[in-house]
């Protein structure tokens, strides 16, 4: 029999629930709210059969463009041939998690705003740009003893003692 | 003892998946909970309130609760052990008491939300199906009935509480099929007379009268509290009418004065905090090192 290419083909392990996490899903997934413009990760929950995205989108991150009663519209990039298309899919909330990709950025924004406000109060000028890690500074080597290693002249007798 | 093959091997325990904690305790029906809590995503943070009714052996708890990730938030609560404040001393877990508790909760919630003038509800309890009509300014307070794990048979006390809340002015989607008095007599409709009898404790009064005639000793033992408080079979309906009026007059909750709990003797060791444990470890290491140093000095 030929291999099928149905929508859920080759998803035996991908959509399987993890070890000892089968059964009812925790209520937090239903209590989360999503707003248009949020970043979300698509992660399929095999226990909920409705509103499942295609297996391609499992593990992708996209932005929310629509919010309906039980599902969310997510805009995800997909490479088709020689171009990347922005695909819009609708996914039930059980298959979606809020993404942490912008978390670091948002925290940095808050911290920078705070630093800038403090600097403005003090009257100094600061740069909040991130700098790449530079080369390591030079240092003096401490506590090093010198051990001179010289080759010893070849001694036939010693070498052949073992195996001759 | 003969050799018995161990049923629960180590492998069994390694693969065992525990149910959710409240399911293990047998307290929460998650299937129902998911469906009660799930809010439309395009309603964002609008809370979805559930009207929770739970019965213990001696008390009735009625609460309005909204769910959140950190934990459920109780908007208002009413207990049947508050009913003595309104004049009901005995029979705190029967159908009539459930009605009173539901009514108390409804009036309390509406009072805190300042909607009690608009939504009087059904002041005269007639027992027939009553649903709140939306007023001009605000829509009625909507909640969904959460029965928990009880069997929803016709005439269950949970529906007594539901009726109390409905008559108090809350908007709870329901059907009259499960009220006490449905289907009695002819056909599939609610017999309002029978329901009214239950709301006013008529069934209890009837039983009291039967026992008084047939088995006076059993009456003495079964209704001893009623006799002590001087409650007679004929006066029960009047009593409940007064309680309903008292509830409508002043439904605000009263804070109980609780003394701070007194210190008990500890029988087990108190668990140390993270800092305390780290400090202890550093102490032990220092002691060990100093002993080791002493030994080294002795050896040398």
PDB file of N, CA, C and O in Angstrom, chain A residues 91-160:
ATOM      1  N   UNK A  91      -6.425  29.042  14.764  1.00  0.00           N
ATOM      2  CA  UNK A  91      -6.038  27.941  15.621  1.00  0.00           C
ATOM      3  C   UNK A  91      -6.816  28.060  16.925  1.00  0.00           C
ATOM      4  O   UNK A  91      -6.974  29.162  17.435  1.00  0.00           O
ATOM      5  N   UNK A  92      -7.276  26.931  17.461  1.00  0.00           N
ATOM      6  CA  UNK A  92      -7.944  26.980  18.760  1.00  0.00           C
ATOM      7  C   UNK A  92      -6.930  27.298  19.850  1.00  0.00           C
ATOM      8  O   UNK A  92      -5.750  26.973  19.721  1.00  0.00           O
ATOM      9  N   UNK A  93      -7.408  27.898  20.930  1.00  0.00           N
ATOM     10  CA  UNK A  93      -6.465  28.382  21.943  1.00  0.00           C
ATOM     11  C   UNK A  93      -5.682  27.274  22.620  1.00  0.00           C
ATOM     12  O   UNK A  93      -4.632  27.501  23.198  1.00  0.00           O
ATOM     13  N   UNK A  94      -6.187  26.020  22.540  1.00  0.00           N
ATOM     14  CA  UNK A  94      -5.444  24.933  23.187  1.00  0.00           C
ATOM     15  C   UNK A  94      -4.134  24.646  22.493  1.00  0.00           C
ATOM     16  O   UNK A  94      -3.252  24.006  23.056  1.00  0.00           O
ATOM     17  N   UNK A  95      -4.033  25.092  21.220  1.00  0.00           N
ATOM     18  CA  UNK A  95      -2.811  24.774  20.476  1.00  0.00           C
ATOM     19  C   UNK A  95      -1.863  25.947  20.426  1.00  0.00           C
ATOM     20  O   UNK A  95      -0.956  25.981  19.593  1.00  0.00           O
ATOM     21  N   UNK A  96      -2.046  26.912  21.307  1.00  0.00           N
ATOM     22  CA  UNK A  96      -1.296  28.167  21.219  1.00  0.00           C
ATOM     23  C   UNK A  96      -0.760  28.510  22.598  1.00  0.00           C
ATOM     24  O   UNK A  96      -1.451  28.318  23.596  1.00  0.00           O
ATOM     25  N   UNK A  97       0.459  28.994  22.643  1.00  0.00           N
ATOM     26  CA  UNK A  97       1.028  29.454  23.913  1.00  0.00           C
ATOM     27  C   UNK A  97       1.570  30.856  23.726  1.00  0.00           C
ATOM     28  O   UNK A  97       2.079  31.165  22.654  1.00  0.00           O
ATOM     29  N   UNK A  98       1.496  31.703  24.739  1.00  0.00           N
ATOM     30  CA  UNK A  98       2.099  33.025  24.568  1.00  0.00           C
ATOM     31  C   UNK A  98       3.618  32.880  24.429  1.00  0.00           C
ATOM     32  O   UNK A  98       4.236  32.089  25.136  1.00  0.00           O
ATOM     33  N   UNK A  99       4.177  33.652  23.498  1.00  0.00           N
ATOM     34  CA  UNK A  99       5.589  33.490  23.199  1.00  0.00           C
ATOM     35  C   UNK A  99       6.433  34.373  24.093  1.00  0.00           C
ATOM     36  O   UNK A  99       6.029  35.467  24.465  1.00  0.00           O
ATOM     37  N   UNK A 100       7.602  33.871  24.417  1.00  0.00           N
ATOM     38  CA  UNK A 100       8.505  34.673  25.245  1.00  0.00           C
ATOM     39  C   UNK A 100       9.570  35.349  24.406  1.00  0.00           C
ATOM     40  O   UNK A 100      10.540  35.855  24.939  1.00  0.00           O
ATOM     41  N   UNK A 101       9.392  35.363  23.071  1.00  0.00           N
ATOM     42  CA  UNK A 101      10.463  35.896  22.245  1.00  0.00           C
ATOM     43  C   UNK A 101      10.656  37.380  22.460  1.00  0.00           C
ATOM     44  O   UNK A 101      11.755  37.896  22.321  1.00  0.00           O
ATOM     45  N   UNK A 102       9.599  38.090  22.820  1.00  0.00           N
ATOM     46  CA  UNK A 102       9.752  39.530  23.029  1.00  0.00           C
ATOM     47  C   UNK A 102       9.932  39.890  24.494  1.00  0.00           C
ATOM     48  O   UNK A 102      10.033  41.042  24.845  1.00  0.00           O
ATOM     49  N   UNK A 103       9.987  38.872  25.340  1.00  0.00           N
ATOM     50  CA  UNK A 103      10.023  39.174  26.782  1.00  0.00           C
ATOM     51  C   UNK A 103      11.270  39.961  27.132  1.00  0.00           C
ATOM     52  O   UNK A 103      11.217  40.962  27.837  1.00  0.00           O
ATOM     53  N   UNK A 104      12.413  39.487  26.601  1.00  0.00           N
ATOM     54  CA  UNK A 104      13.690  40.135  26.939  1.00  0.00           C
ATOM     55  C   UNK A 104      13.681  41.570  26.453  1.00  0.00           C
ATOM     56  O   UNK A 104      14.132  42.488  27.148  1.00  0.00           O
ATOM     57  N   UNK A 105      13.124  41.759  25.241  1.00  0.00           N
ATOM     58  CA  UNK A 105      13.075  43.100  24.666  1.00  0.00           C
ATOM     59  C   UNK A 105      12.225  44.027  25.530  1.00  0.00           C
ATOM     60  O   UNK A 105      12.605  45.160  25.825  1.00  0.00           O
ATOM     61  N   UNK A 106      11.068  43.518  25.954  1.00  0.00           N
ATOM     62  CA  UNK A 106      10.165  44.367  26.727  1.00  0.00           C
ATOM     63  C   UNK A 106      10.788  44.742  28.055  1.00  0.00           C
ATOM     64  O   UNK A 106      10.686  45.881  28.503  1.00  0.00           O
ATOM     65  N   UNK A 107      11.492  43.776  28.676  1.00  0.00           N
ATOM     66  CA  UNK A 107      12.107  44.089  29.963  1.00  0.00           C
ATOM     67  C   UNK A 107      13.210  45.112  29.802  1.00  0.00           C
ATOM     68  O   UNK A 107      13.381  46.014  30.619  1.00  0.00           O
ATOM     69  N   UNK A 108      13.961  44.957  28.682  1.00  0.00           N
ATOM     70  CA  UNK A 108      15.058  45.903  28.434  1.00  0.00           C
ATOM     71  C   UNK A 108      14.482  47.297  28.221  1.00  0.00           C
ATOM     72  O   UNK A 108      15.039  48.289  28.682  1.00  0.00           O
ATOM     73  N   UNK A 109      13.320  47.344  27.505  1.00  0.00           N
ATOM     74  CA  UNK A 109      12.685  48.645  27.265  1.00  0.00           C
ATOM     75  C   UNK A 109      12.348  49.319  28.581  1.00  0.00           C
ATOM     76  O   UNK A 109      12.645  50.497  28.790  1.00  0.00           O
ATOM     77  N   UNK A 110      11.758  48.532  29.507  1.00  0.00           N
ATOM     78  CA  UNK A 110      11.376  49.114  30.799  1.00  0.00           C
ATOM     79  C   UNK A 110      12.610  49.624  31.527  1.00  0.00           C
ATOM     80  O   UNK A 110      12.633  50.742  32.060  1.00  0.00           O
ATOM     81  N   UNK A 111      13.658  48.779  31.543  1.00  0.00           N
ATOM     82  CA  UNK A 111      14.861  49.159  32.288  1.00  0.00           C
ATOM     83  C   UNK A 111      15.482  50.404  31.676  1.00  0.00           C
ATOM     84  O   UNK A 111      15.910  51.314  32.386  1.00  0.00           O
ATOM     85  N   UNK A 112      15.512  50.455  30.343  1.00  0.00           N
ATOM     86  CA  UNK A 112      16.113  51.612  29.689  1.00  0.00           C
ATOM     87  C   UNK A 112      15.332  52.878  29.972  1.00  0.00           C
ATOM     88  O   UNK A 112      15.923  53.947  30.184  1.00  0.00           O
ATOM     89  N   UNK A 113      13.993  52.730  29.971  1.00  0.00           N
ATOM     90  CA  UNK A 113      13.189  53.914  30.289  1.00  0.00           C
ATOM     91  C   UNK A 113      13.514  54.418  31.679  1.00  0.00           C
ATOM     92  O   UNK A 113      13.652  55.624  31.914  1.00  0.00           O
ATOM     93  N   UNK A 114      13.662  53.465  32.584  1.00  0.00           N
ATOM     94  CA  UNK A 114      13.992  53.846  33.963  1.00  0.00           C
ATOM     95  C   UNK A 114      15.339  54.540  34.026  1.00  0.00           C
ATOM     96  O   UNK A 114      15.490  55.602  34.642  1.00  0.00           O
ATOM     97  N   UNK A 115      16.362  53.945  33.362  1.00  0.00           N
ATOM     98  CA  UNK A 115      17.706  54.529  33.394  1.00  0.00           C
ATOM     99  C   UNK A 115      17.705  55.923  32.787  1.00  0.00           C
ATOM    100  O   UNK A 115      18.347  56.844  33.287  1.00  0.00           O
ATOM    101  N   UNK A 116      16.959  56.054  31.672  1.00  0.00           N
ATOM    102  CA  UNK A 116      16.935  57.354  31.009  1.00  0.00           C
ATOM    103  C   UNK A 116      16.271  58.397  31.888  1.00  0.00           C
ATOM    104  O   UNK A 116      16.722  59.549  31.943  1.00  0.00           O
ATOM    105  N   UNK A 117      15.211  57.974  32.567  1.00  0.00           N
ATOM    106  CA  UNK A 117      14.528  58.933  33.447  1.00  0.00           C
ATOM    107  C   UNK A 117      15.462  59.374  34.567  1.00  0.00           C
ATOM    108  O   UNK A 117      15.528  60.559  34.904  1.00  0.00           O
ATOM    109  N   UNK A 118      16.193  58.401  35.133  1.00  0.00           N
ATOM    110  CA  UNK A 118      17.133  58.761  36.212  1.00  0.00           C
ATOM    111  C   UNK A 118      18.208  59.703  35.692  1.00  0.00           C
ATOM    112  O   UNK A 118      18.557  60.701  36.322  1.00  0.00           O
ATOM    113  N   UNK A 119      18.754  59.389  34.498  1.00  0.00           N
ATOM    114  CA  UNK A 119      19.822  60.221  33.961  1.00  0.00           C
ATOM    115  C   UNK A 119      19.313  61.622  33.683  1.00  0.00           C
ATOM    116  O   UNK A 119      20.013  62.618  33.909  1.00  0.00           O
ATOM    117  N   UNK A 120      18.065  61.706  33.187  1.00  0.00           N
ATOM    118  CA  UNK A 120      17.499  63.022  32.887  1.00  0.00           C
ATOM    119  C   UNK A 120      17.371  63.831  34.176  1.00  0.00           C
ATOM    120  O   UNK A 120      17.650  65.032  34.202  1.00  0.00           O
ATOM    121  N   UNK A 121      16.955  63.124  35.257  1.00  0.00           N
ATOM    122  CA  UNK A 121      16.819  63.831  36.525  1.00  0.00           C
ATOM    123  C   UNK A 121      18.174  64.357  36.984  1.00  0.00           C
ATOM    124  O   UNK A 121      18.274  65.453  37.541  1.00  0.00           O
ATOM    125  N   UNK A 122      19.216  63.534  36.770  1.00  0.00           N
ATOM    126  CA  UNK A 122      20.544  63.968  37.222  1.00  0.00           C
ATOM    127  C   UNK A 122      21.205  64.902  36.214  1.00  0.00           C
ATOM    128  O   UNK A 122      22.160  65.570  36.524  1.00  0.00           O
ATOM    129  N   UNK A 123      20.720  64.890  34.977  1.00  0.00           N
ATOM    130  CA  UNK A 123      21.278  65.802  33.987  1.00  0.00           C
ATOM    131  C   UNK A 123      22.429  65.221  33.197  1.00  0.00           C
ATOM    132  O   UNK A 123      23.129  65.958  32.516  1.00  0.00           O
ATOM    133  N   UNK A 124      22.666  63.881  33.296  1.00  0.00           N
ATOM    134  CA  UNK A 124      23.774  63.345  32.505  1.00  0.00           C
ATOM    135  C   UNK A 124      23.234  62.685  31.250  1.00  0.00           C
ATOM    136  O   UNK A 124      22.057  62.416  31.125  1.00  0.00           O
ATOM    137  N   UNK A 125      24.164  62.450  30.354  1.00  0.00           N
ATOM    138  CA  UNK A 125      23.797  61.837  29.081  1.00  0.00           C
ATOM    139  C   UNK A 125      24.303  60.400  29.089  1.00  0.00           C
ATOM    140  O   UNK A 125      25.485  60.166  29.281  1.00  0.00           O
ATOM    141  N   UNK A 126      23.405  59.435  28.910  1.00  0.00           N
ATOM    142  CA  UNK A 126      23.867  58.051  28.877  1.00  0.00           C
ATOM    143  C   UNK A 126      23.420  57.416  27.577  1.00  0.00           C
ATOM    144  O   UNK A 126      22.473  57.857  26.935  1.00  0.00           O
ATOM    145  N   UNK A 127      24.152  56.373  27.205  1.00  0.00           N
ATOM    146  CA  UNK A 127      23.740  55.594  26.041  1.00  0.00           C
ATOM    147  C   UNK A 127      23.247  54.250  26.536  1.00  0.00           C
ATOM    148  O   UNK A 127      23.923  53.561  27.285  1.00  0.00           O
ATOM    149  N   UNK A 128      22.041  53.876  26.105  1.00  0.00           N
ATOM    150  CA  UNK A 128      21.518  52.595  26.576  1.00  0.00           C
ATOM    151  C   UNK A 128      21.695  51.518  25.524  1.00  0.00           C
ATOM    152  O   UNK A 128      21.084  50.481  25.584  1.00  0.00           O
ATOM    153  N   UNK A 129      22.535  51.794  24.527  1.00  0.00           N
ATOM    154  CA  UNK A 129      22.720  50.790  23.483  1.00  0.00           C
ATOM    155  C   UNK A 129      23.435  49.575  24.055  1.00  0.00           C
ATOM    156  O   UNK A 129      24.297  49.694  24.913  1.00  0.00           O
ATOM    157  N   UNK A 130      23.050  48.421  23.516  1.00  0.00           N
ATOM    158  CA  UNK A 130      23.751  47.211  23.931  1.00  0.00           C
ATOM    159  C   UNK A 130      25.084  47.146  23.199  1.00  0.00           C
ATOM    160  O   UNK A 130      25.156  47.405  22.003  1.00  0.00           O
ATOM    161  N   UNK A 131      26.143  46.798  23.903  1.00  0.00           N
ATOM    162  CA  UNK A 131      27.445  46.667  23.274  1.00  0.00           C
ATOM    163  C   UNK A 131      27.778  45.191  23.135  1.00  0.00           C
ATOM    164  O   UNK A 131      27.510  44.427  24.055  1.00  0.00           O
ATOM    165  N   UNK A 132      28.390  44.777  22.024  1.00  0.00           N
ATOM    166  CA  UNK A 132      28.792  43.377  21.927  1.00  0.00           C
ATOM    167  C   UNK A 132      29.954  43.103  22.866  1.00  0.00           C
ATOM    168  O   UNK A 132      30.701  44.032  23.227  1.00  0.00           O
ATOM    169  N   UNK A 133      30.079  41.846  23.232  1.00  0.00           N
ATOM    170  CA  UNK A 133      31.164  41.482  24.148  1.00  0.00           C
ATOM    171  C   UNK A 133      32.489  41.696  23.462  1.00  0.00           C
ATOM    172  O   UNK A 133      32.753  41.175  22.382  1.00  0.00           O
ATOM    173  N   UNK A 134      33.414  42.437  24.091  1.00  0.00           N
ATOM    174  CA  UNK A 134      34.701  42.709  23.466  1.00  0.00           C
ATOM    175  C   UNK A 134      35.681  41.578  23.724  1.00  0.00           C
ATOM    176  O   UNK A 134      35.345  40.595  24.393  1.00  0.00           O
ATOM    177  N   UNK A 135      36.919  41.751  23.222  1.00  0.00           N
ATOM    178  CA  UNK A 135      37.943  40.743  23.502  1.00  0.00           C
ATOM    179  C   UNK A 135      38.300  40.771  24.977  1.00  0.00           C
ATOM    180  O   UNK A 135      38.170  41.792  25.649  1.00  0.00           O
ATOM    181  N   UNK A 136      38.813  39.646  25.482  1.00  0.00           N
ATOM    182  CA  UNK A 136      39.120  39.589  26.910  1.00  0.00           C
ATOM    183  C   UNK A 136      40.289  40.508  27.215  1.00  0.00           C
ATOM    184  O   UNK A 136      41.203  40.644  26.415  1.00  0.00           O
ATOM    185  N   UNK A 137      40.317  41.165  28.380  1.00  0.00           N
ATOM    186  CA  UNK A 137      41.427  42.064  28.704  1.00  0.00           C
ATOM    187  C   UNK A 137      42.709  41.258  28.924  1.00  0.00           C
ATOM    188  O   UNK A 137      42.664  40.067  29.255  1.00  0.00           O
ATOM    189  N   UNK A 138      43.822  41.936  28.787  1.00  0.00           N
ATOM    190  CA  UNK A 138      45.120  41.291  29.012  1.00  0.00           C
ATOM    191  C   UNK A 138      45.328  41.075  30.492  1.00  0.00           C
ATOM    192  O   UNK A 138      44.764  41.769  31.323  1.00  0.00           O
ATOM    193  N   UNK A 139      46.173  40.100  30.847  1.00  0.00           N
ATOM    194  CA  UNK A 139      46.446  39.851  32.258  1.00  0.00           C
ATOM    195  C   UNK A 139      47.827  39.248  32.385  1.00  0.00           C
ATOM    196  O   UNK A 139      48.392  38.715  31.436  1.00  0.00           O
ATOM    197  N   UNK A 140      48.399  39.427  33.577  1.00  0.00           N
ATOM    198  CA  UNK A 140      49.684  38.833  33.877  1.00  0.00           C
ATOM    199  C   UNK A 140      49.432  37.452  34.436  1.00  0.00           C
ATOM    200  O   UNK A 140      48.575  37.265  35.277  1.00  0.00           O
ATOM    201  N   UNK A 141      50.284  36.500  34.006  1.00  0.00           N
ATOM    202  CA  UNK A 141      50.109  35.138  34.507  1.00  0.00           C
ATOM    203  C   UNK A 141      50.732  35.058  35.892  1.00  0.00           C
ATOM    204  O   UNK A 141      51.879  35.447  36.077  1.00  0.00           O
ATOM    205  N   UNK A 142      49.993  34.590  36.865  1.00  0.00           N
ATOM    206  CA  UNK A 142      50.479  34.509  38.237  1.00  0.00           C
ATOM    207  C   UNK A 142      50.867  33.085  38.594  1.00  0.00           C
ATOM    208  O   UNK A 142      50.264  32.143  38.103  1.00  0.00           O
ATOM    209  N   UNK A 143      51.833  32.976  39.468  1.00  0.00           N
ATOM    210  CA  UNK A 143      52.145  31.676  40.080  1.00  0.00           C
ATOM    211  C   UNK A 143      52.568  30.623  39.091  1.00  0.00           C
ATOM    212  O   UNK A 143      52.284  29.442  39.269  1.00  0.00           O
ATOM    213  N   UNK A 144      53.272  31.047  38.047  1.00  0.00           N
ATOM    214  CA  UNK A 144      53.686  30.036  37.075  1.00  0.00           C
ATOM    215  C   UNK A 144      55.140  29.661  37.324  1.00  0.00           C
ATOM    216  O   UNK A 144      56.002  30.516  37.530  1.00  0.00           O
ATOM    217  N   UNK A 145      55.396  28.385  37.374  1.00  0.00           N
ATOM    218  CA  UNK A 145      56.803  27.924  37.519  1.00  0.00           C
ATOM    219  C   UNK A 145      57.285  27.451  36.163  1.00  0.00           C
ATOM    220  O   UNK A 145      56.511  26.937  35.365  1.00  0.00           O
ATOM    221  N   UNK A 146      58.561  27.624  35.954  1.00  0.00           N
ATOM    222  CA  UNK A 146      59.105  27.212  34.661  1.00  0.00           C
ATOM    223  C   UNK A 146      59.638  25.794  34.763  1.00  0.00           C
ATOM    224  O   UNK A 146      60.362  25.457  35.700  1.00  0.00           O
ATOM    225  N   UNK A 147      59.214  24.980  33.818  1.00  0.00           N
ATOM    226  CA  UNK A 147      59.757  23.624  33.777  1.00  0.00           C
ATOM    227  C   UNK A 147      60.311  23.416  32.374  1.00  0.00           C
ATOM    228  O   UNK A 147      59.565  23.441  31.398  1.00  0.00           O
ATOM    229  N   UNK A 148      61.598  23.258  32.307  1.00  0.00           N
ATOM    230  CA  UNK A 148      62.212  23.094  30.987  1.00  0.00           C
ATOM    231  C   UNK A 148      62.192  21.614  30.637  1.00  0.00           C
ATOM    232  O   UNK A 148      62.683  20.780  31.385  1.00  0.00           O
ATOM    233  N   UNK A 149      61.671  21.346  29.478  1.00  0.00           N
ATOM    234  CA  UNK A 149      61.583  19.953  29.047  1.00  0.00           C
ATOM    235  C   UNK A 149      62.553  19.753  27.892  1.00  0.00           C
ATOM    236  O   UNK A 149      62.486  20.451  26.891  1.00  0.00           O
ATOM    237  N   UNK A 150      63.481  18.825  28.070  1.00  0.00           N
ATOM    238  CA  UNK A 150      64.419  18.541  26.966  1.00  0.00           C
ATOM    239  C   UNK A 150      64.294  17.075  26.586  1.00  0.00           C
ATOM    240  O   UNK A 150      64.008  16.234  27.429  1.00  0.00           O
ATOM    241  N   UNK A 151      64.556  16.792  25.364  1.00  0.00           N
ATOM    242  CA  UNK A 151      64.477  15.382  24.963  1.00  0.00           C
ATOM    243  C   UNK A 151      65.668  14.614  25.511  1.00  0.00           C
ATOM    244  O   UNK A 151      66.783  15.128  25.593  1.00  0.00           O
ATOM    245  N   UNK A 152      65.421  13.376  25.912  1.00  0.00           N
ATOM    246  CA  UNK A 152      66.531  12.534  26.402  1.00  0.00           C
ATOM    247  C   UNK A 152      67.072  11.721  25.220  1.00  0.00           C
ATOM    248  O   UNK A 152      66.299  11.312  24.348  1.00  0.00           O
ATOM    249  N   UNK A 153      68.393  11.499  25.206  1.00  0.00           N
ATOM    250  CA  UNK A 153      68.978  10.744  24.082  1.00  0.00           C
ATOM    251  C   UNK A 153      68.433   9.317  24.058  1.00  0.00           C
ATOM    252  O   UNK A 153      68.131   8.723  25.076  1.00  0.00           O
ATOM    253  N   UNK A 154      68.250   8.806  22.863  1.00  0.00           N
ATOM    254  CA  UNK A 154      67.663   7.497  22.650  1.00  0.00           C
ATOM    255  C   UNK A 154      68.510   6.394  23.275  1.00  0.00           C
ATOM    256  O   UNK A 154      69.696   6.303  23.044  1.00  0.00           O
ATOM    257  N   UNK A 155      67.902   5.556  24.095  1.00  0.00           N
ATOM    258  CA  UNK A 155      68.632   4.509  24.804  1.00  0.00           C
ATOM    259  C   UNK A 155      68.064   3.162  24.360  1.00  0.00           C
ATOM    260  O   UNK A 155      66.990   2.756  24.761  1.00  0.00           O
ATOM    261  N   UNK A 156      68.825   2.441  23.531  1.00  0.00           N
ATOM    262  CA  UNK A 156      68.304   1.197  22.934  1.00  0.00           C
ATOM    263  C   UNK A 156      67.982   0.169  23.991  1.00  0.00           C
ATOM    264  O   UNK A 156      66.935  -0.479  23.953  1.00  0.00           O
ATOM    265  N   UNK A 157      68.878   0.024  24.974  1.00  0.00           N
ATOM    266  CA  UNK A 157      68.730  -1.053  25.971  1.00  0.00           C
ATOM    267  C   UNK A 157      67.401  -0.897  26.714  1.00  0.00           C
ATOM    268  O   UNK A 157      66.636  -1.842  26.874  1.00  0.00           O
ATOM    269  N   UNK A 158      67.104   0.304  27.185  1.00  0.00           N
ATOM    270  CA  UNK A 158      65.884   0.512  27.971  1.00  0.00           C
ATOM    271  C   UNK A 158      64.639   0.216  27.158  1.00  0.00           C
ATOM    272  O   UNK A 158      63.693  -0.384  27.643  1.00  0.00           O
ATOM    273  N   UNK A 159      64.670   0.648  25.910  1.00  0.00           N
ATOM    274  CA  UNK A 159      63.450   0.517  25.121  1.00  0.00           C
ATOM    275  C   UNK A 159      63.152  -0.932  24.797  1.00  0.00           C
ATOM    276  O   UNK A 159      62.005  -1.344  24.765  1.00  0.00           O
ATOM    277  N   UNK A 160      64.207  -1.724  24.563  1.00  0.00           N
ATOM    278  CA  UNK A 160      63.941  -3.090  24.133  1.00  0.00           C
ATOM    279  C   UNK A 160      63.694  -4.001  25.319  1.00  0.00           C
ATOM    280  O   UNK A 160      63.321  -5.144  25.151  1.00  0.00           O
TER     281      UNK A 160
END
